[in-house]
XYZ file of N, CA and C in Angstrom:
612
model
N -67.997 -41.530 -5.856
C -68.181 -40.789 -4.581
C -69.091 -39.640 -4.703
N -69.719 -39.206 -3.455
C -70.546 -38.050 -3.528
C -70.469 -37.298 -2.256
N -71.522 -36.254 -2.094
C -71.495 -35.657 -0.756
C -73.011 -35.575 -0.401
N -73.149 -35.348 0.899
C -74.686 -35.470 1.388
C -75.073 -33.916 1.299
N -76.351 -33.865 0.910
C -76.926 -32.444 0.724
C -77.255 -32.040 2.207
N -76.967 -30.782 2.582
C -77.169 -30.241 4.042
C -78.613 -30.154 4.229
N -79.577 -30.108 3.183
C -80.914 -29.816 3.483
C -81.703 -31.208 3.544
N -81.665 -32.011 2.496
C -82.441 -33.313 2.345
C -81.604 -34.428 2.830
N -80.335 -34.348 2.997
C -79.375 -35.529 3.508
C -79.211 -36.515 2.436
N -79.652 -36.423 1.159
C -79.330 -37.390 0.154
C -77.976 -37.191 -0.464
N -77.357 -38.323 -0.914
C -76.125 -38.221 -1.668
C -76.380 -37.518 -2.953
N -75.535 -36.657 -3.414
C -75.671 -35.828 -4.684
C -74.249 -35.718 -5.294
N -74.325 -35.376 -6.501
C -73.024 -35.157 -7.244
C -72.263 -33.955 -6.713
N -70.906 -34.162 -6.414
C -69.946 -33.025 -5.998
C -69.749 -32.116 -7.040
N -69.917 -32.422 -8.280
C -69.484 -31.538 -9.317
C -70.551 -30.510 -9.589
N -71.806 -30.679 -9.156
C -72.777 -29.708 -9.392
C -72.738 -28.606 -8.295
N -73.593 -27.524 -8.613
C -73.672 -26.358 -7.699
C -74.886 -26.603 -6.709
N -75.957 -27.267 -7.195
C -77.157 -27.429 -6.408
C -77.521 -28.949 -6.358
N -78.283 -29.272 -5.305
C -78.575 -30.666 -4.888
C -79.518 -31.167 -6.147
N -79.146 -32.244 -6.732
C -80.065 -32.849 -7.736
C -81.467 -33.239 -7.286
N -81.605 -33.282 -5.982
C -82.965 -33.891 -5.429
C -83.831 -32.703 -4.973
N -83.129 -31.674 -4.201
C -84.172 -30.714 -3.638
C -83.709 -29.299 -4.155
N -82.623 -29.136 -4.873
C -82.141 -27.879 -5.459
C -81.367 -26.926 -4.449
N -81.059 -27.394 -3.179
C -80.455 -26.671 -2.283
C -79.022 -26.374 -2.767
N -78.498 -25.174 -2.558
C -77.144 -24.815 -2.818
C -76.186 -25.559 -2.108
N -75.175 -26.330 -2.792
C -74.418 -27.187 -2.025
C -72.930 -26.792 -2.108
N -72.663 -25.568 -2.624
C -71.324 -25.078 -2.793
C -70.803 -24.775 -1.316
N -69.791 -25.260 -0.947
C -69.222 -25.102 0.494
C -67.888 -24.533 0.382
N -67.507 -24.150 1.636
C -66.187 -23.384 1.710
C -65.110 -24.617 1.573
N -63.955 -24.241 0.773
C -63.128 -25.320 0.580
C -62.570 -25.981 1.813
N -62.574 -25.258 2.932
C -62.041 -25.809 4.257
C -63.061 -26.609 5.017
N -64.333 -26.539 4.388
C -65.457 -27.248 5.154
C -65.282 -28.675 4.815
N -65.397 -29.625 5.834
C -65.277 -30.884 5.489
C -66.567 -31.479 4.817
N -66.381 -32.330 3.892
C -67.480 -32.795 3.142
C -67.745 -34.332 3.480
N -68.930 -34.696 3.814
C -69.350 -36.093 4.041
C -69.184 -36.878 2.839
N -68.330 -37.880 2.856
C -68.040 -38.819 1.782
C -68.681 -40.156 2.032
N -69.401 -40.740 1.122
C -69.916 -42.109 1.307
C -68.938 -43.104 0.499
N -68.353 -43.932 1.111
C -67.439 -45.002 0.579
C -68.039 -46.391 0.612
N -67.667 -47.152 -0.291
C -68.118 -48.663 -0.155
C -67.286 -49.412 0.834
N -68.057 -50.220 1.470
C -67.360 -51.062 2.586
C -66.889 -52.240 2.042
N -65.463 -52.462 2.122
C -64.910 -53.586 1.554
C -65.049 -54.776 2.368
N -65.261 -55.931 1.766
C -65.414 -57.239 2.333
C -64.041 -57.697 2.828
N -63.852 -58.147 4.010
C -62.604 -58.475 4.545
C -62.120 -59.840 3.795
N -60.928 -59.873 3.422
C -60.254 -61.137 2.969
C -60.092 -62.079 3.991
N -60.900 -63.181 3.844
C -60.758 -64.212 5.015
C -60.210 -65.553 4.559
N -59.772 -65.586 3.315
C -59.086 -66.864 2.807
C -59.524 -67.249 1.523
N -59.213 -68.436 1.091
C -59.492 -69.229 -0.084
C -60.723 -70.026 0.050
N -61.732 -69.664 -0.734
C -63.019 -70.478 -0.626
C -62.856 -71.910 -1.248
N -63.384 -72.904 -0.391
C -63.360 -74.283 -0.902
C -64.329 -74.563 -1.965
N -63.911 -75.151 -2.952
C -64.886 -75.568 -4.161
C -65.788 -76.657 -4.001
N -66.682 -76.899 -4.827
C -67.747 -77.931 -4.806
C -67.110 -79.323 -4.799
N -66.130 -79.597 -5.620
C -65.586 -80.898 -5.658
C -64.860 -81.380 -4.329
N -64.074 -80.475 -3.803
C -63.478 -80.869 -2.585
C -64.523 -81.084 -1.447
N -65.443 -80.317 -1.430
C -66.525 -80.272 -0.459
C -67.362 -81.661 -0.600
N -67.460 -82.082 -1.818
C -68.190 -83.255 -2.071
C -67.557 -84.572 -1.656
N -66.229 -84.461 -1.698
C -65.410 -85.669 -1.323
C -65.494 -85.572 0.170
N -65.376 -84.535 0.911
C -65.467 -84.613 2.353
C -66.762 -84.945 2.859
N -67.934 -84.822 2.157
C -69.182 -85.191 2.496
C -69.295 -86.788 2.460
N -68.702 -87.349 1.258
C -68.773 -88.779 1.265
C -68.084 -89.463 2.391
N -66.882 -88.911 2.729
C -66.213 -89.499 3.825
C -66.929 -89.483 5.057
N -67.511 -88.206 5.411
C -68.340 -88.031 6.583
C -69.616 -88.957 6.513
N -70.209 -89.132 5.279
C -71.328 -89.985 5.319
C -70.968 -91.378 5.667
N -69.882 -91.905 5.253
C -69.568 -93.259 5.553
C -69.282 -93.386 6.983
N -68.640 -92.378 7.605
C -68.257 -92.399 9.036
C -69.614 -92.457 9.857
N -70.617 -91.593 9.494
C -71.860 -91.513 10.167
C -72.553 -92.817 9.997
N -72.504 -93.604 8.990
C -72.995 -94.839 8.781
C -72.514 -95.840 9.825
N -71.111 -95.724 9.955
C -70.485 -96.572 11.125
C -70.971 -96.258 12.627
N -71.053 -94.993 12.818
C -71.582 -94.405 14.052
C -72.950 -95.112 14.328
N -73.781 -94.937 13.283
C -75.192 -95.356 13.482
C -75.226 -96.936 13.635
N -74.313 -97.743 12.832
C -74.227 -99.111 13.141
C -73.950 -99.460 14.615
N -73.013 -98.842 15.079
C -72.535 -99.076 16.498
C -73.641 -98.750 17.479
N -74.261 -97.511 17.256
C -75.141 -97.038 18.113
C -76.543 -97.996 18.087
N -76.776 -98.509 16.836
C -77.972 -99.299 16.739
C -77.797 -100.549 17.663
N -76.679 -101.110 17.793
C -76.467 -102.328 18.646
C -76.206 -102.130 20.075
N -75.557 -100.968 20.274
C -75.193 -100.614 21.702
C -76.454 -100.161 22.377
N -77.318 -99.261 21.723
C -78.497 -98.737 22.346
C -79.763 -99.512 22.136
N -79.653 -100.661 21.494
C -80.847 -101.592 21.133
C -81.663 -100.809 20.189
N -81.276 -100.115 19.228
C -82.141 -99.522 18.184
C -82.585 -100.468 17.068
N -82.015 -101.575 16.880
C -82.259 -102.409 15.851
C -83.709 -102.780 15.785
N -84.250 -103.091 16.766
C -85.676 -103.432 17.005
C -86.676 -102.548 16.221
N -86.370 -101.218 16.592
C -87.156 -100.207 15.997
C -87.136 -100.070 14.412
N -85.891 -100.339 14.076
C -85.447 -100.277 12.560
C -86.255 -101.545 11.933
N -86.166 -102.654 12.524
C -86.959 -103.932 11.961
C -88.408 -103.574 12.016
N -88.827 -103.040 13.007
C -90.331 -102.920 13.141
C -90.906 -102.118 12.025
N -90.224 -101.051 11.653
C -90.633 -100.262 10.346
C -90.646 -101.232 9.157
N -89.739 -101.947 8.835
C -89.718 -102.816 7.886
C -90.865 -103.853 7.875
N -90.991 -104.607 8.912
C -92.008 -105.574 9.027
C -93.554 -105.085 8.994
N -93.601 -103.765 9.597
C -94.918 -103.168 9.479
C -95.245 -102.567 8.144
N -94.233 -101.866 7.517
C -94.604 -101.194 6.331
C -94.458 -102.176 5.099
N -93.589 -103.092 5.137
C -93.314 -103.866 3.951
C -93.962 -105.324 4.108
N -93.757 -105.855 5.089
C -94.282 -107.268 5.372
C -95.677 -107.319 5.933
N -96.169 -106.116 6.360
C -97.507 -105.936 6.844
C -97.827 -106.979 8.043
N -96.883 -106.922 8.866
C -97.113 -107.796 10.020
C -97.975 -107.007 11.013
N -99.069 -107.748 11.630
C -99.949 -107.126 12.653
C -99.115 -106.370 13.757
N -99.735 -105.244 14.174
C -99.222 -104.383 15.160
C -98.901 -105.311 16.441
N -99.910 -106.044 16.769
C -99.990 -106.939 17.983
C -98.719 -107.870 18.083
N -98.148 -108.150 17.011
C -97.052 -109.097 16.799
C -95.696 -108.635 16.881
N -95.582 -107.142 16.894
C -94.369 -106.553 16.779
C -93.704 -106.059 18.050
N -94.504 -105.703 19.100
C -93.952 -105.208 20.354
C -94.551 -106.126 21.417
N -93.817 -106.262 22.659
C -94.520 -106.947 23.746
C -95.824 -106.486 24.060
N -96.126 -105.002 24.070
C -97.273 -104.416 24.487
C -98.240 -104.641 23.394
N -97.888 -104.900 22.222
C -98.816 -105.142 21.089
C -99.783 -103.956 20.725
N -99.324 -102.703 20.985
C -99.979 -101.539 20.749
C -99.438 -100.648 19.619
N -100.240 -99.871 18.964
C -99.702 -98.900 18.097
C -98.608 -97.878 18.633
N -98.997 -97.474 19.864
C -98.164 -96.463 20.568
C -96.682 -97.078 20.686
N -96.624 -98.277 21.204
C -95.362 -99.041 21.508
C -94.691 -99.153 20.125
N -95.447 -99.505 19.116
C -94.728 -99.770 17.817
C -94.067 -98.446 17.164
N -94.927 -97.501 17.160
C -94.448 -96.267 16.503
C -93.404 -95.520 17.391
N -93.525 -95.791 18.780
C -92.664 -95.210 19.694
C -91.158 -95.608 19.354
N -91.144 -97.065 19.203
C -89.797 -97.631 18.904
C -89.241 -97.240 17.626
N -90.117 -97.139 16.595
C -89.594 -96.672 15.227
C -89.109 -95.158 15.355
N -89.935 -94.254 15.964
C -89.500 -92.915 16.023
C -88.164 -92.808 16.754
N -88.100 -93.476 17.835
C -86.839 -93.470 18.669
C -85.763 -93.866 17.941
N -85.660 -95.054 17.241
C -84.712 -95.610 16.590
C -84.176 -94.642 15.350
N -85.207 -94.281 14.545
C -84.819 -93.366 13.350
C -84.533 -91.893 13.829
N -85.068 -91.609 14.821
C -84.655 -90.247 15.292
C -83.192 -90.113 15.826
N -82.708 -91.039 16.598
C -81.383 -91.056 16.996
C -80.424 -91.367 15.688
N -80.757 -92.337 14.852
C -79.789 -92.738 13.758
C -79.838 -91.613 12.738
N -81.096 -90.992 12.422
C -80.989 -90.143 11.189
C -80.959 -88.525 11.524
N -81.189 -88.329 12.862
C -81.177 -86.887 13.306
C -80.180 -86.554 14.299
N -80.287 -87.229 15.359
C -79.313 -86.941 16.518
C -77.870 -87.087 16.218
N -77.587 -88.345 15.632
C -76.114 -88.655 15.418
C -75.529 -87.776 14.241
N -76.164 -87.523 13.152
C -75.572 -86.598 12.209
C -75.442 -85.224 12.729
N -76.497 -84.779 13.539
C -76.477 -83.330 14.103
C -75.373 -83.322 14.994
N -75.056 -84.121 16.001
C -73.828 -83.911 16.804
C -72.592 -84.236 16.064
N -72.590 -84.941 15.106
C -71.429 -85.164 14.363
C -70.871 -83.941 13.623
N -71.732 -83.382 12.829
C -71.367 -82.220 12.086
C -71.076 -80.925 13.021
N -72.195 -80.703 13.871
C -72.071 -79.443 14.628
C -70.958 -79.588 15.844
N -70.791 -80.759 16.268
C -69.785 -81.055 17.227
C -68.326 -80.715 16.686
N -68.078 -81.370 15.419
C -66.759 -81.284 14.920
C -66.489 -79.841 14.274
N -67.544 -79.234 13.669
C -67.401 -77.929 13.102
C -67.212 -76.852 14.059
N -67.732 -77.059 15.269
C -67.672 -75.904 16.293
C -66.530 -76.102 17.264
N -65.725 -77.285 16.875
C -64.584 -77.543 17.776
C -63.423 -76.658 17.375
N -62.363 -77.026 18.008
C -61.030 -76.194 17.665
C -60.671 -76.493 16.276
N -60.885 -77.632 15.672
C -60.408 -78.018 14.290
C -61.432 -77.275 13.360
N -62.534 -76.933 13.655
C -63.544 -76.325 12.851
C -63.841 -77.319 11.501
N -63.732 -78.543 11.711
C -63.849 -79.475 10.527
C -64.267 -80.855 10.961
N -65.045 -81.465 10.283
C -65.201 -82.948 10.459
C -63.979 -83.656 9.898
N -63.891 -84.979 10.226
C -62.917 -85.866 9.660
C -62.788 -85.714 8.125
N -63.836 -85.814 7.455
C -63.850 -85.588 6.101
C -63.301 -84.197 5.485
N -63.582 -83.212 6.384
C -63.163 -81.985 5.850
C -61.624 -81.720 6.316
N -61.284 -82.406 7.434
C -59.699 -82.347 7.710
C -58.917 -83.088 6.648
N -59.503 -84.210 6.082
C -58.999 -84.933 5.100
C -58.687 -84.105 3.894
N -59.696 -83.253 3.508
C -59.627 -82.402 2.234
C -59.036 -81.011 2.749
N -58.691 -80.732 3.928
C -58.004 -79.557 4.296
C -58.980 -78.300 4.154
N -60.036 -78.432 4.631
C -61.084 -77.374 4.528
C -61.604 -77.208 6.009
N -62.078 -76.114 6.250
C -62.657 -75.599 7.652
C -64.017 -74.798 7.394
N -64.910 -74.890 8.384
C -65.993 -73.983 8.542
C -65.895 -72.916 9.293
N -66.112 -71.725 8.847
C -66.059 -70.410 9.549
C -67.218 -69.462 9.654
N -67.281 -68.554 10.340
C -68.440 -67.480 10.220
C -67.836 -66.585 9.004
N -68.559 -65.472 8.791
C -68.315 -64.524 7.790
C -67.031 -63.765 7.913
N -66.578 -63.687 9.102
C -65.257 -63.014 9.339
C -64.210 -63.938 9.398
N -64.458 -65.264 9.263
C -63.313 -66.272 9.121
C -62.977 -66.781 10.539
N -63.845 -66.505 11.562
C -63.594 -66.856 12.903
C -64.316 -68.328 13.012
N -63.972 -69.019 14.360
C -64.507 -70.277 14.590
C -66.022 -70.114 14.832
N -66.921 -70.920 14.150
C -68.323 -70.749 14.351
C -68.842 -71.329 15.663
N -69.953 -70.900 16.183
C -70.522 -71.310 17.405
C -71.260 -72.633 17.156
N -71.583 -73.304 18.128
C -72.390 -74.643 17.948
C -73.725 -74.318 17.427
N -74.250 -73.131 17.895
C -75.689 -72.733 17.376
C -75.585 -72.480 15.968
N -74.672 -71.852 15.404
C -74.458 -71.418 14.100
C -74.292 -72.668 13.255
N -73.474 -73.568 13.519
C -73.303 -74.823 12.702
C -74.467 -75.639 12.837
N -75.193 -75.636 13.908
C -76.300 -76.320 14.061
C -77.460 -75.934 13.064
N -77.523 -74.501 12.913
C -78.456 -73.922 11.931
C -78.061 -74.290 10.459
N -76.753 -74.365 10.393
C -76.137 -74.681 9.081
C -76.437 -76.225 8.723
N -76.447 -77.055 9.668
C -76.588 -78.475 9.428
C -78.078 -78.575 9.099
N -79.034 -78.163 9.813
C -80.442 -78.347 9.408
C -80.978 -77.502 8.234
N -80.310 -76.466 7.839
C -80.546 -75.696 6.687
C -80.139 -76.453 5.528
N -79.392 -77.636 5.576
C -79.092 -78.518 4.366
C -80.344 -79.076 3.890
N -81.401 -79.282 4.783
C -82.587 -79.912 4.390
C -83.263 -78.902 3.315
N -83.142 -77.618 3.577
C -83.757 -76.717 2.566
C -82.979 -76.639 1.262
N -81.596 -76.844 1.369
C -80.845 -76.947 0.075
C -81.096 -78.265 -0.580
N -81.552 -79.242 -0.014
C -81.914 -80.444 -0.718
C -83.311 -80.413 -1.297
N -84.365 -79.829 -0.578
C -85.509 -79.707 -0.941
C -85.870 -78.968 -2.279
N -85.011 -77.937 -2.564
C -85.103 -77.255 -3.751
C -84.278 -77.942 -4.944
N -84.545 -79.096 -4.912
C -83.948 -80.003 -6.037
C -82.451 -79.857 -5.934
N -81.948 -79.799 -4.877
C -80.382 -79.848 -4.480
C -79.718 -78.525 -5.095
N -80.532 -77.586 -5.524
C -80.039 -76.433 -6.149
C -79.163 -75.578 -4.930
N -79.667 -75.792 -3.709
C -78.915 -75.111 -2.610
C -77.407 -75.683 -2.535
N -77.095 -76.939 -2.937
C -75.819 -77.421 -2.924
C -75.127 -77.029 -4.116
N -75.833 -77.002 -5.280
C -75.170 -76.489 -6.473
C -74.731 -75.072 -6.532
N -75.359 -74.198 -5.679
C -75.029 -72.880 -5.388
C -73.373 -72.836 -5.047
N -72.870 -73.761 -4.557
C -71.485 -73.825 -4.071
C -70.476 -73.630 -5.366
N -71.002 -74.205 -6.387
C -70.091 -73.932 -7.583
C -70.411 -72.815 -8.394
N -71.523 -72.037 -8.096
C -71.968 -70.889 -8.876
C -71.720 -69.603 -8.209
N -71.417 -69.539 -6.886
C -71.404 -68.265 -6.315
C -69.983 -67.880 -6.061
N -69.689 -66.561 -6.014
C -68.296 -66.063 -5.895
C -67.566 -66.552 -4.715
N -68.306 -66.570 -3.605
C -67.651 -67.065 -2.293
C -67.861 -68.522 -1.929
N -68.392 -69.277 -2.964
C -68.779 -70.625 -2.828
C -69.504 -71.123 -1.632
N -70.498 -70.265 -1.473
C -71.609 -70.540 -0.406
C -72.744 -71.294 -0.924
N -73.101 -72.418 -0.386
C -74.412 -73.035 -0.624
C -75.457 -72.462 0.015
N -76.748 -72.487 -0.166
C -77.891 -72.067 0.340
C -77.868 -72.201 1.930
N -77.377 -73.278 2.491
C -77.242 -73.497 3.818
C -76.313 -72.627 4.466
N -75.219 -72.389 3.723
C -74.043 -71.541 4.243
C -74.635 -70.170 4.442
N -75.485 -69.744 3.446
C -75.872 -68.429 3.406
C -76.908 -68.065 4.679
N -77.825 -69.157 4.837
C -78.683 -68.902 5.907
C -78.086 -69.049 7.199
N -76.972 -69.663 7.408
C -76.248 -69.681 8.758
C -75.171 -68.677 8.813
N -74.807 -67.933 7.713
C -73.838 -66.925 7.878
C -72.363 -67.704 7.980
N -72.211 -68.753 7.082
C -70.989 -69.506 7.365
C -70.072 -69.446 5.920
N -68.961 -69.692 6.059
C -68.011 -69.929 4.779
C -67.227 -71.174 4.983
N -66.882 -71.863 3.961
C -65.968 -72.991 4.018
C -64.709 -72.592 3.202
N -63.592 -72.693 3.890
C -62.281 -72.206 3.462
C -61.244 -73.182 3.367
N -60.339 -73.120 2.414
C -59.261 -73.963 2.514
C -58.293 -73.699 3.699
N -57.785 -74.806 4.336
C -57.082 -74.670 5.476
C -55.687 -74.061 5.347
N -55.296 -73.165 5.995
C -53.951 -72.432 5.754
C -52.808 -73.445 6.258
């Protein structure tokens, strides 16, 4: 702990007579209050969930997302777009044979629409929807008894967990080191958790 110099405003040693920065006399009357700088304690928000528990939760959620994708592909008619990419990129089928319009715009439109829904929209609403709900957890996380919170241990907003979800791309791009950080940091935060200001805690 220290006190603030009345002249330069910097923290200085309370044991000395003069400021170690500007030389100002800092001896004060015993009854004069002294400005004390104290460290801010981080609130105890709970027990942090480890890498193993979170990995199992992710595997469960990944399987469920695949099932949602499968249902959506048939219900929304997205299978055609999925097939078009395979026929065009692997089988080298002419563009004119893949869509009724026979144009590149129709072909790539069907591919982008299908994969956009299956790989972006459904996973986004799955994670952000469940983690910002009252349960604060996806089905996989509920199974492993863990929840997502903000840094104060409160329920995160949809915007916050949306940021967390898409920040996982960054965690993956750096050779998955962003995910390995979960097992190396004190509060078990991955890079995506830090970017979004989130914690993953054991459920009470």
